[in-house]
Amino acid sequence: MKAVAVVPAKKQVKLADHAEPTIDSPSQVKLRMLDVGVCGTDREICAFEYGTPPRGHDYLVIGHESLGEVVEVGPDVTRLKIGDLVVPMVRRPCPHDHCFACRENRQDFCYTGDFVERGIKEAHGFMTEFVVDDERYMHAVPRELREVAVLVEPLTIAEKAMMQVWQVQQRLPWACPVTPGKSAGHCHRAVVLGAGPVGLLGAMALVAADFDTYVYSRDPEGSPKANIVQSIGATFVASEEFTPAKLGERLGNIDVVYEAAGASRASFELLKFLGTNGVFIFTGVPGRKAPVEVDTDLIMRNLVLKNQVVYGTVNAGPEAFESAIRDLGQFMTRWPDALRTLITGRFPMDAYRDLLLGAPKGIKNVIAVG
C-alpha cells in the first residue's frame, strides 16, 4: 500500500510501498485511513530535525493527526465495530514497570522518555492506506463530525491544557460566581498567542468556556484568521499594531496565556505581562535559533510576587481525546462555518511534496487518503 515516509539516513521524503498491516492480536482494530492532517511537526520531520524509524526499518511513515474507519476487529474488541469512525491516539507507553504514569495509561506524562509516538518516534504513523492498532488507543467519533474530525488530535492540546488550568487554580479562590447562562470561565481573561490551528482551536475552547478571549498574532487585521477569531466571539489583536507591552496595558490583568506559536521570543516577552495569579501555558516547541535575551529578574519577581504558574504540556491522554470529541461537536453546532474554515483544503496523497516541503499555505491542510 502507499505511504508517505521519510528516510533519515538519506534525507529523503518519498511515497513508499509499505506493507499492509494485519490484525495479530485479539484486541486490535484495522482502520482504513480517511484524513491525515499536515502540521508543523510533519514538516520538521521532513526537514530531518527529528523523527526516528521503528526498529528494523530505515524509513518512518509520518502523520499523527488522523481519522480512520473501522474495517476489521479482533475477537476481544468490545467498544468498536465495523463502520465506526475513529481517531487514534499518538503516544504509546514505555515498557518500564517503574514508570507509573505509563502503567496508568498516562503515557503523556512518561517519566523515562522511552515512549513511542506514531508518525514521530519509533512507530509508523497514519499517512497511509490502512493502520492496525490496539482498541485502547482509539476513540470513536460521531458520524456527523466526519468532515472535521481530523481536528480532534490538535484540539486535545487545548483540552489537556485547560484541564490542568482548572486543577492548578484550585490553589486559590479562582472559580467564577455561578451565573445562569454562563460557563465556568466567564470572569476570566485569556490571551492565545498564535493563530494557527492549535491556537484557533484553543481560542474556541476558551470562548466556549466563556473566557474573555483575545488572539494575538502576526497576521494582519482583516486576514482569514482574524475573521475566524471574530466570528467565534473572540477579539483579534495584530502584533504589528500592539506590542506585548501595549497589549498588557490594554487588557489589564491577564488570567491565562495559551501559547500556540512555538516562538520563544514573543512568548517570554508576553510572559512579562501575565497578571496576578495568572497561568502561562507553553504548547509550542521552538526550533534551534540564536539565543534570546530575557529579563529574568522581572519574570522571577512576577512569578513570586504575583503567585503565577508557568507550565508546559505535551501530547494528551484518553480524557483529553474524549473531551476534544465532545467539544468539537459543540463547536460544530455553534460555529460550523468557522470550524470548517480551519481546514484549508483536502489533497490526494500524491500532493505530499508541496504540502510537506513547500511554503506553508492556509491554516490546516489535509491529505484525503480514503
PDB file of C-alpha atoms in Angstrom, residues 97-357:
ATOM      1  CA  ASP A  97       7.491  -1.201  35.276  1.00  0.00           C
ATOM      2  CA  HIS A  98       8.823   1.725  37.351  1.00  0.00           C
ATOM      3  CA  CYS A  99       7.111   4.309  35.086  1.00  0.00           C
ATOM      4  CA  PHE A 100       3.832   4.525  36.926  1.00  0.00           C
ATOM      5  CA  ALA A 101       2.498   7.163  34.516  1.00  0.00           C
ATOM      6  CA  CYS A 102       2.682   4.733  31.604  1.00  0.00           C
ATOM      7  CA  ARG A 103       1.391   1.873  33.719  1.00  0.00           C
ATOM      8  CA  GLU A 104      -1.699   4.020  34.406  1.00  0.00           C
ATOM      9  CA  ASN A 105      -2.225   4.701  30.664  1.00  0.00           C
ATOM     10  CA  ARG A 106      -0.967   8.271  31.048  1.00  0.00           C
ATOM     11  CA  GLN A 107       1.984   7.969  28.721  1.00  0.00           C
ATOM     12  CA  ASP A 108       1.683  11.680  28.018  1.00  0.00           C
ATOM     13  CA  PHE A 109       3.436  12.032  31.408  1.00  0.00           C
ATOM     14  CA  CYS A 110       6.016   9.287  30.762  1.00  0.00           C
ATOM     15  CA  TYR A 111       8.945   9.539  33.199  1.00  0.00           C
ATOM     16  CA  THR A 112      11.523   7.620  31.173  1.00  0.00           C
ATOM     17  CA  GLY A 113      11.280   9.138  27.706  1.00  0.00           C
ATOM     18  CA  ASP A 114      11.163   5.641  26.216  1.00  0.00           C
ATOM     19  CA  PHE A 115       7.613   6.059  24.874  1.00  0.00           C
ATOM     20  CA  VAL A 116       6.954   5.710  21.154  1.00  0.00           C
ATOM     21  CA  GLU A 117       4.832   8.061  19.062  1.00  0.00           C
ATOM     22  CA  ARG A 118       3.121   7.047  15.870  1.00  0.00           C
ATOM     23  CA  GLY A 119       4.464   9.030  12.957  1.00  0.00           C
ATOM     24  CA  ILE A 120       7.148  10.676  15.091  1.00  0.00           C
ATOM     25  CA  LYS A 121       9.245   8.330  17.200  1.00  0.00           C
ATOM     26  CA  GLU A 122       9.897   4.631  16.602  1.00  0.00           C
ATOM     27  CA  ALA A 123       6.422   3.785  15.275  1.00  0.00           C
ATOM     28  CA  HIS A 124       4.916   4.239  11.831  1.00  0.00           C
ATOM     29  CA  GLY A 125       2.260   6.915  11.518  1.00  0.00           C
ATOM     30  CA  PHE A 126      -1.086   7.305   9.822  1.00  0.00           C
ATOM     31  CA  MET A 127      -0.259   8.854   6.416  1.00  0.00           C
ATOM     32  CA  THR A 128      -1.010   5.575   4.671  1.00  0.00           C
ATOM     33  CA  GLU A 129      -3.964   3.492   3.494  1.00  0.00           C
ATOM     34  CA  PHE A 130      -4.502   1.086   6.406  1.00  0.00           C
ATOM     35  CA  VAL A 131      -3.473   1.035  10.060  1.00  0.00           C
ATOM     36  CA  VAL A 132      -3.728  -1.610  12.774  1.00  0.00           C
ATOM     37  CA  ASP A 133      -3.580  -0.727  16.463  1.00  0.00           C
ATOM     38  CA  ASP A 134      -4.974  -1.771  19.814  1.00  0.00           C
ATOM     39  CA  GLU A 135      -8.554  -0.765  20.633  1.00  0.00           C
ATOM     40  CA  ARG A 136      -7.471   1.031  23.808  1.00  0.00           C
ATOM     41  CA  TYR A 137      -5.715   3.710  21.732  1.00  0.00           C
ATOM     42  CA  MET A 138      -8.764   4.501  19.609  1.00  0.00           C
ATOM     43  CA  HIS A 139     -11.650   6.892  20.202  1.00  0.00           C
ATOM     44  CA  ALA A 140     -14.937   6.680  18.310  1.00  0.00           C
ATOM     45  CA  VAL A 141     -16.209   9.849  16.646  1.00  0.00           C
ATOM     46  CA  PRO A 142     -19.856  10.569  15.755  1.00  0.00           C
ATOM     47  CA  ARG A 143     -20.575  10.273  12.033  1.00  0.00           C
ATOM     48  CA  GLU A 144     -21.825  13.876  11.925  1.00  0.00           C
ATOM     49  CA  LEU A 145     -18.265  15.083  12.662  1.00  0.00           C
ATOM     50  CA  ARG A 146     -16.799  13.270   9.646  1.00  0.00           C
ATOM     51  CA  GLU A 147     -15.706  16.421   7.812  1.00  0.00           C
ATOM     52  CA  VAL A 148     -13.889  17.996  10.797  1.00  0.00           C
ATOM     53  CA  ALA A 149     -12.873  15.015  12.953  1.00  0.00           C
ATOM     54  CA  VAL A 150      -9.253  15.221  11.809  1.00  0.00           C
ATOM     55  CA  LEU A 151      -9.078  18.286  14.083  1.00  0.00           C
ATOM     56  CA  VAL A 152      -9.611  16.192  17.215  1.00  0.00           C
ATOM     57  CA  GLU A 153      -5.914  15.481  17.822  1.00  0.00           C
ATOM     58  CA  PRO A 154      -4.762  19.135  17.662  1.00  0.00           C
ATOM     59  CA  LEU A 155      -7.716  20.121  19.854  1.00  0.00           C
ATOM     60  CA  THR A 156      -6.540  17.668  22.532  1.00  0.00           C
ATOM     61  CA  ILE A 157      -3.624  20.013  23.197  1.00  0.00           C
ATOM     62  CA  ALA A 158      -6.008  22.728  24.382  1.00  0.00           C
ATOM     63  CA  GLU A 159      -8.211  20.232  26.199  1.00  0.00           C
ATOM     64  CA  LYS A 160      -5.342  18.879  28.282  1.00  0.00           C
ATOM     65  CA  ALA A 161      -4.018  22.394  28.915  1.00  0.00           C
ATOM     66  CA  MET A 162      -7.346  23.627  30.233  1.00  0.00           C
ATOM     67  CA  MET A 163      -7.843  20.581  32.440  1.00  0.00           C
ATOM     68  CA  GLN A 164      -4.565  21.462  34.086  1.00  0.00           C
ATOM     69  CA  VAL A 165      -5.515  25.132  34.409  1.00  0.00           C
ATOM     70  CA  TRP A 166      -8.568  24.223  36.465  1.00  0.00           C
ATOM     71  CA  GLN A 167      -6.547  21.789  38.579  1.00  0.00           C
ATOM     72  CA  VAL A 168      -3.722  24.279  39.194  1.00  0.00           C
ATOM     73  CA  GLN A 169      -6.070  27.111  40.070  1.00  0.00           C
ATOM     74  CA  GLN A 170      -7.674  25.137  42.861  1.00  0.00           C
ATOM     75  CA  ARG A 171      -4.720  26.568  44.809  1.00  0.00           C
ATOM     76  CA  LEU A 172      -6.666  29.823  45.305  1.00  0.00           C
ATOM     77  CA  PRO A 173     -10.199  31.259  45.146  1.00  0.00           C
ATOM     78  CA  TRP A 174     -10.428  31.434  41.350  1.00  0.00           C
ATOM     79  CA  ALA A 175     -13.779  29.894  40.431  1.00  0.00           C
ATOM     80  CA  CYS A 176     -16.193  32.357  38.846  1.00  0.00           C
ATOM     81  CA  PRO A 177     -19.534  33.006  40.542  1.00  0.00           C
ATOM     82  CA  VAL A 178     -22.256  30.706  39.255  1.00  0.00           C
ATOM     83  CA  THR A 179     -24.186  32.748  36.704  1.00  0.00           C
ATOM     84  CA  PRO A 180     -27.179  31.491  34.708  1.00  0.00           C
ATOM     85  CA  GLY A 181     -26.298  31.078  31.043  1.00  0.00           C
ATOM     86  CA  LYS A 182     -22.561  31.443  31.674  1.00  0.00           C
ATOM     87  CA  SER A 183     -19.823  28.816  31.724  1.00  0.00           C
ATOM     88  CA  ALA A 184     -17.030  28.425  34.253  1.00  0.00           C
ATOM     89  CA  GLY A 185     -14.573  30.935  32.800  1.00  0.00           C
ATOM     90  CA  HIS A 186     -16.877  33.932  32.413  1.00  0.00           C
ATOM     91  CA  CYS A 187     -14.992  36.151  34.885  1.00  0.00           C
ATOM     92  CA  HIS A 188     -11.512  35.497  33.435  1.00  0.00           C
ATOM     93  CA  ARG A 189      -9.463  36.929  30.592  1.00  0.00           C
ATOM     94  CA  ALA A 190      -7.319  34.781  28.291  1.00  0.00           C
ATOM     95  CA  VAL A 191      -4.803  35.508  25.555  1.00  0.00           C
ATOM     96  CA  VAL A 192      -3.979  32.982  22.838  1.00  0.00           C
ATOM     97  CA  LEU A 193      -0.545  33.526  21.320  1.00  0.00           C
ATOM     98  CA  GLY A 194      -0.665  32.401  17.701  1.00  0.00           C
ATOM     99  CA  ALA A 195      -3.470  31.889  15.166  1.00  0.00           C
ATOM    100  CA  GLY A 196      -2.512  28.552  13.670  1.00  0.00           C
ATOM    101  CA  PRO A 197      -4.782  25.507  14.031  1.00  0.00           C
ATOM    102  CA  VAL A 198      -3.737  24.828  17.645  1.00  0.00           C
ATOM    103  CA  GLY A 199      -4.254  28.478  18.570  1.00  0.00           C
ATOM    104  CA  LEU A 200      -7.619  28.820  16.855  1.00  0.00           C
ATOM    105  CA  LEU A 201      -8.928  25.577  18.356  1.00  0.00           C
ATOM    106  CA  GLY A 202      -7.656  26.743  21.742  1.00  0.00           C
ATOM    107  CA  ALA A 203      -9.495  30.030  21.264  1.00  0.00           C
ATOM    108  CA  MET A 204     -12.696  28.127  20.514  1.00  0.00           C
ATOM    109  CA  ALA A 205     -12.271  26.099  23.706  1.00  0.00           C
ATOM    110  CA  LEU A 206     -11.731  29.258  25.749  1.00  0.00           C
ATOM    111  CA  VAL A 207     -14.677  31.106  24.212  1.00  0.00           C
ATOM    112  CA  ALA A 208     -16.874  28.044  24.763  1.00  0.00           C
ATOM    113  CA  ALA A 209     -15.952  28.280  28.468  1.00  0.00           C
ATOM    114  CA  ASP A 210     -16.875  31.999  28.370  1.00  0.00           C
ATOM    115  CA  PHE A 211     -13.361  33.366  28.873  1.00  0.00           C
ATOM    116  CA  ASP A 212     -12.941  36.904  27.563  1.00  0.00           C
ATOM    117  CA  THR A 213     -10.611  35.700  24.803  1.00  0.00           C
ATOM    118  CA  TYR A 214      -8.015  37.574  22.725  1.00  0.00           C
ATOM    119  CA  VAL A 215      -5.903  36.055  19.936  1.00  0.00           C
ATOM    120  CA  TYR A 216      -2.539  37.762  19.476  1.00  0.00           C
ATOM    121  CA  SER A 217      -0.962  37.039  16.111  1.00  0.00           C
ATOM    122  CA  ARG A 218       1.428  38.243  13.430  1.00  0.00           C
ATOM    123  CA  ASP A 219      -1.407  38.032  10.922  1.00  0.00           C
ATOM    124  CA  PRO A 220      -2.924  41.395   9.938  1.00  0.00           C
ATOM    125  CA  GLU A 221      -6.391  42.649  10.725  1.00  0.00           C
ATOM    126  CA  GLY A 222      -8.820  41.516   8.057  1.00  0.00           C
ATOM    127  CA  SER A 223      -6.933  38.288   7.349  1.00  0.00           C
ATOM    128  CA  PRO A 224      -8.828  34.974   7.130  1.00  0.00           C
ATOM    129  CA  LYS A 225      -7.543  34.004  10.577  1.00  0.00           C
ATOM    130  CA  ALA A 226      -8.654  37.329  12.055  1.00  0.00           C
ATOM    131  CA  ASN A 227     -12.095  36.808  10.540  1.00  0.00           C
ATOM    132  CA  ILE A 228     -12.367  33.359  12.130  1.00  0.00           C
ATOM    133  CA  VAL A 229     -11.408  34.791  15.529  1.00  0.00           C
ATOM    134  CA  GLN A 230     -14.047  37.486  15.291  1.00  0.00           C
ATOM    135  CA  SER A 231     -16.714  35.058  14.064  1.00  0.00           C
ATOM    136  CA  ILE A 232     -16.447  32.952  17.248  1.00  0.00           C
ATOM    137  CA  GLY A 233     -16.766  35.952  19.550  1.00  0.00           C
ATOM    138  CA  ALA A 234     -13.097  36.433  20.413  1.00  0.00           C
ATOM    139  CA  THR A 235     -11.028  39.570  19.800  1.00  0.00           C
ATOM    140  CA  PHE A 236      -8.183  39.576  17.289  1.00  0.00           C
ATOM    141  CA  VAL A 237      -5.099  41.648  18.100  1.00  0.00           C
ATOM    142  CA  ALA A 238      -2.407  42.102  15.436  1.00  0.00           C
ATOM    143  CA  SER A 239       1.123  42.169  16.838  1.00  0.00           C
ATOM    144  CA  GLU A 240       2.160  44.698  14.204  1.00  0.00           C
ATOM    145  CA  GLU A 241      -0.207  47.178  15.851  1.00  0.00           C
ATOM    146  CA  PHE A 242       0.205  46.187  19.512  1.00  0.00           C
ATOM    147  CA  THR A 243       3.460  45.341  21.235  1.00  0.00           C
ATOM    148  CA  PRO A 244       3.163  42.942  24.193  1.00  0.00           C
ATOM    149  CA  ALA A 245       3.500  45.960  26.486  1.00  0.00           C
ATOM    150  CA  LYS A 246       0.614  47.743  24.774  1.00  0.00           C
ATOM    151  CA  LEU A 247      -1.424  44.566  24.860  1.00  0.00           C
ATOM    152  CA  GLY A 248      -0.822  44.236  28.593  1.00  0.00           C
ATOM    153  CA  GLU A 249      -1.772  47.862  29.119  1.00  0.00           C
ATOM    154  CA  ARG A 250      -4.944  47.428  27.061  1.00  0.00           C
ATOM    155  CA  LEU A 251      -6.123  44.240  28.754  1.00  0.00           C
ATOM    156  CA  GLY A 252      -5.098  44.739  32.354  1.00  0.00           C
ATOM    157  CA  ASN A 253      -4.974  41.516  34.372  1.00  0.00           C
ATOM    158  CA  ILE A 254      -4.416  38.534  32.061  1.00  0.00           C
ATOM    159  CA  ASP A 255      -5.537  35.353  33.795  1.00  0.00           C
ATOM    160  CA  VAL A 256      -4.397  32.787  31.215  1.00  0.00           C
ATOM    161  CA  VAL A 257      -1.954  32.846  28.315  1.00  0.00           C
ATOM    162  CA  TYR A 258      -2.236  29.889  25.955  1.00  0.00           C
ATOM    163  CA  GLU A 259       0.921  29.838  23.854  1.00  0.00           C
ATOM    164  CA  ALA A 260       0.427  28.139  20.473  1.00  0.00           C
ATOM    165  CA  ALA A 261       3.079  29.738  18.301  1.00  0.00           C
ATOM    166  CA  GLY A 262       6.348  27.997  19.178  1.00  0.00           C
ATOM    167  CA  ALA A 263       8.016  31.411  19.240  1.00  0.00           C
ATOM    168  CA  SER A 264      10.178  31.776  22.341  1.00  0.00           C
ATOM    169  CA  ARG A 265      10.986  35.483  21.970  1.00  0.00           C
ATOM    170  CA  ALA A 266       7.341  36.518  21.692  1.00  0.00           C
ATOM    171  CA  SER A 267       6.357  34.114  24.476  1.00  0.00           C
ATOM    172  CA  PHE A 268       8.814  35.398  27.054  1.00  0.00           C
ATOM    173  CA  GLU A 269       8.010  38.984  26.115  1.00  0.00           C
ATOM    174  CA  LEU A 270       4.323  38.330  26.737  1.00  0.00           C
ATOM    175  CA  LEU A 271       5.107  36.447  29.961  1.00  0.00           C
ATOM    176  CA  LYS A 272       6.194  39.786  31.451  1.00  0.00           C
ATOM    177  CA  PHE A 273       2.570  40.929  31.324  1.00  0.00           C
ATOM    178  CA  LEU A 274       0.855  37.884  32.801  1.00  0.00           C
ATOM    179  CA  GLY A 275      -1.476  39.029  35.539  1.00  0.00           C
ATOM    180  CA  THR A 276      -1.735  38.332  39.255  1.00  0.00           C
ATOM    181  CA  ASN A 277      -2.483  34.659  39.970  1.00  0.00           C
ATOM    182  CA  GLY A 278      -2.128  34.026  36.236  1.00  0.00           C
ATOM    183  CA  VAL A 279      -1.197  30.843  34.362  1.00  0.00           C
ATOM    184  CA  PHE A 280       1.057  30.745  31.309  1.00  0.00           C
ATOM    185  CA  ILE A 281       0.827  27.549  29.232  1.00  0.00           C
ATOM    186  CA  PHE A 282       3.541  26.564  26.762  1.00  0.00           C
ATOM    187  CA  THR A 283       2.454  24.172  23.986  1.00  0.00           C
ATOM    188  CA  GLY A 284       4.911  25.018  21.203  1.00  0.00           C
ATOM    189  CA  VAL A 285       8.359  23.536  20.634  1.00  0.00           C
ATOM    190  CA  PRO A 286      10.633  26.162  19.061  1.00  0.00           C
ATOM    191  CA  GLY A 287      13.395  25.219  16.688  1.00  0.00           C
ATOM    192  CA  ARG A 288      17.001  25.980  17.486  1.00  0.00           C
ATOM    193  CA  LYS A 289      17.749  29.653  16.871  1.00  0.00           C
ATOM    194  CA  ALA A 290      20.109  32.290  18.184  1.00  0.00           C
ATOM    195  CA  PRO A 291      19.902  32.961  21.950  1.00  0.00           C
ATOM    196  CA  VAL A 292      17.098  35.248  23.101  1.00  0.00           C
ATOM    197  CA  GLU A 293      17.663  37.926  25.734  1.00  0.00           C
ATOM    198  CA  VAL A 294      15.226  37.504  28.622  1.00  0.00           C
ATOM    199  CA  ASP A 295      14.605  39.820  31.582  1.00  0.00           C
ATOM    200  CA  THR A 296      14.939  37.038  34.146  1.00  0.00           C
ATOM    201  CA  ASP A 297      14.755  39.378  37.137  1.00  0.00           C
ATOM    202  CA  LEU A 298      11.381  40.772  36.105  1.00  0.00           C
ATOM    203  CA  ILE A 299       9.953  37.347  35.253  1.00  0.00           C
ATOM    204  CA  MET A 300      11.142  35.810  38.510  1.00  0.00           C
ATOM    205  CA  ARG A 301       9.841  38.774  40.523  1.00  0.00           C
ATOM    206  CA  ASN A 302       6.432  38.479  38.888  1.00  0.00           C
ATOM    207  CA  LEU A 303       6.272  34.724  39.411  1.00  0.00           C
ATOM    208  CA  VAL A 304       6.875  35.142  43.119  1.00  0.00           C
ATOM    209  CA  LEU A 305       5.005  38.324  43.946  1.00  0.00           C
ATOM    210  CA  LYS A 306       2.022  37.649  41.669  1.00  0.00           C
ATOM    211  CA  ASN A 307       1.637  33.938  42.503  1.00  0.00           C
ATOM    212  CA  GLN A 308       1.991  32.964  38.848  1.00  0.00           C
ATOM    213  CA  VAL A 309       2.335  29.482  37.345  1.00  0.00           C
ATOM    214  CA  VAL A 310       4.152  28.566  34.133  1.00  0.00           C
ATOM    215  CA  TYR A 311       3.944  25.054  32.711  1.00  0.00           C
ATOM    216  CA  GLY A 312       4.348  23.115  29.514  1.00  0.00           C
ATOM    217  CA  THR A 313       2.025  20.459  28.172  1.00  0.00           C
ATOM    218  CA  VAL A 314       2.595  17.822  25.501  1.00  0.00           C
ATOM    219  CA  ASN A 315       0.503  15.235  23.689  1.00  0.00           C
ATOM    220  CA  ALA A 316      -2.653  14.101  25.502  1.00  0.00           C
ATOM    221  CA  GLY A 317      -4.241  11.287  27.449  1.00  0.00           C
ATOM    222  CA  PRO A 318      -7.547   9.464  26.906  1.00  0.00           C
ATOM    223  CA  GLU A 319      -9.630  12.011  28.814  1.00  0.00           C
ATOM    224  CA  ALA A 320      -8.405  14.854  26.601  1.00  0.00           C
ATOM    225  CA  PHE A 321      -9.366  12.914  23.454  1.00  0.00           C
ATOM    226  CA  GLU A 322     -12.863  12.300  24.774  1.00  0.00           C
ATOM    227  CA  SER A 323     -13.203  15.974  25.738  1.00  0.00           C
ATOM    228  CA  ALA A 324     -11.966  17.056  22.311  1.00  0.00           C
ATOM    229  CA  ILE A 325     -14.558  14.907  20.532  1.00  0.00           C
ATOM    230  CA  ARG A 326     -17.316  16.273  22.749  1.00  0.00           C
ATOM    231  CA  ASP A 327     -16.206  19.895  22.330  1.00  0.00           C
ATOM    232  CA  LEU A 328     -15.706  19.548  18.582  1.00  0.00           C
ATOM    233  CA  GLY A 329     -19.372  18.603  18.407  1.00  0.00           C
ATOM    234  CA  GLN A 330     -20.255  21.748  20.348  1.00  0.00           C
ATOM    235  CA  PHE A 331     -18.084  23.876  18.066  1.00  0.00           C
ATOM    236  CA  MET A 332     -19.778  22.333  15.023  1.00  0.00           C
ATOM    237  CA  THR A 333     -23.172  23.290  16.413  1.00  0.00           C
ATOM    238  CA  ARG A 334     -22.121  26.769  17.470  1.00  0.00           C
ATOM    239  CA  TRP A 335     -19.649  27.842  14.745  1.00  0.00           C
ATOM    240  CA  PRO A 336     -19.989  25.427  11.804  1.00  0.00           C
ATOM    241  CA  ASP A 337     -18.605  27.803   9.178  1.00  0.00           C
ATOM    242  CA  ALA A 338     -15.628  28.877  11.303  1.00  0.00           C
ATOM    243  CA  LEU A 339     -14.775  25.283  12.163  1.00  0.00           C
ATOM    244  CA  ARG A 340     -14.963  24.128   8.552  1.00  0.00           C
ATOM    245  CA  THR A 341     -12.797  27.084   7.501  1.00  0.00           C
ATOM    246  CA  LEU A 342      -9.924  25.798   9.646  1.00  0.00           C
ATOM    247  CA  ILE A 343      -9.434  23.075   7.027  1.00  0.00           C
ATOM    248  CA  THR A 344      -7.981  24.990   4.095  1.00  0.00           C
ATOM    249  CA  GLY A 345      -8.065  22.100   1.649  1.00  0.00           C
ATOM    250  CA  ARG A 346      -8.019  18.352   1.121  1.00  0.00           C
ATOM    251  CA  PHE A 347      -5.428  16.912  -1.220  1.00  0.00           C
ATOM    252  CA  PRO A 348      -4.541  13.496  -2.636  1.00  0.00           C
ATOM    253  CA  MET A 349      -1.579  11.625  -1.224  1.00  0.00           C
ATOM    254  CA  ASP A 350       0.391  12.360  -4.401  1.00  0.00           C
ATOM    255  CA  ALA A 351       0.435  16.062  -3.387  1.00  0.00           C
ATOM    256  CA  TYR A 352       2.596  15.293  -0.346  1.00  0.00           C
ATOM    257  CA  ARG A 353       5.715  17.090  -1.582  1.00  0.00           C
ATOM    258  CA  ASP A 354       4.076  20.503  -1.912  1.00  0.00           C
ATOM    259  CA  LEU A 355       2.294  20.116   1.431  1.00  0.00           C
ATOM    260  CA  LEU A 356       5.334  18.947   3.377  1.00  0.00           C
ATOM    261  CA  LEU A 357       8.245  20.627   1.613  1.00  0.00           C
TER     262      LEU A 357
END
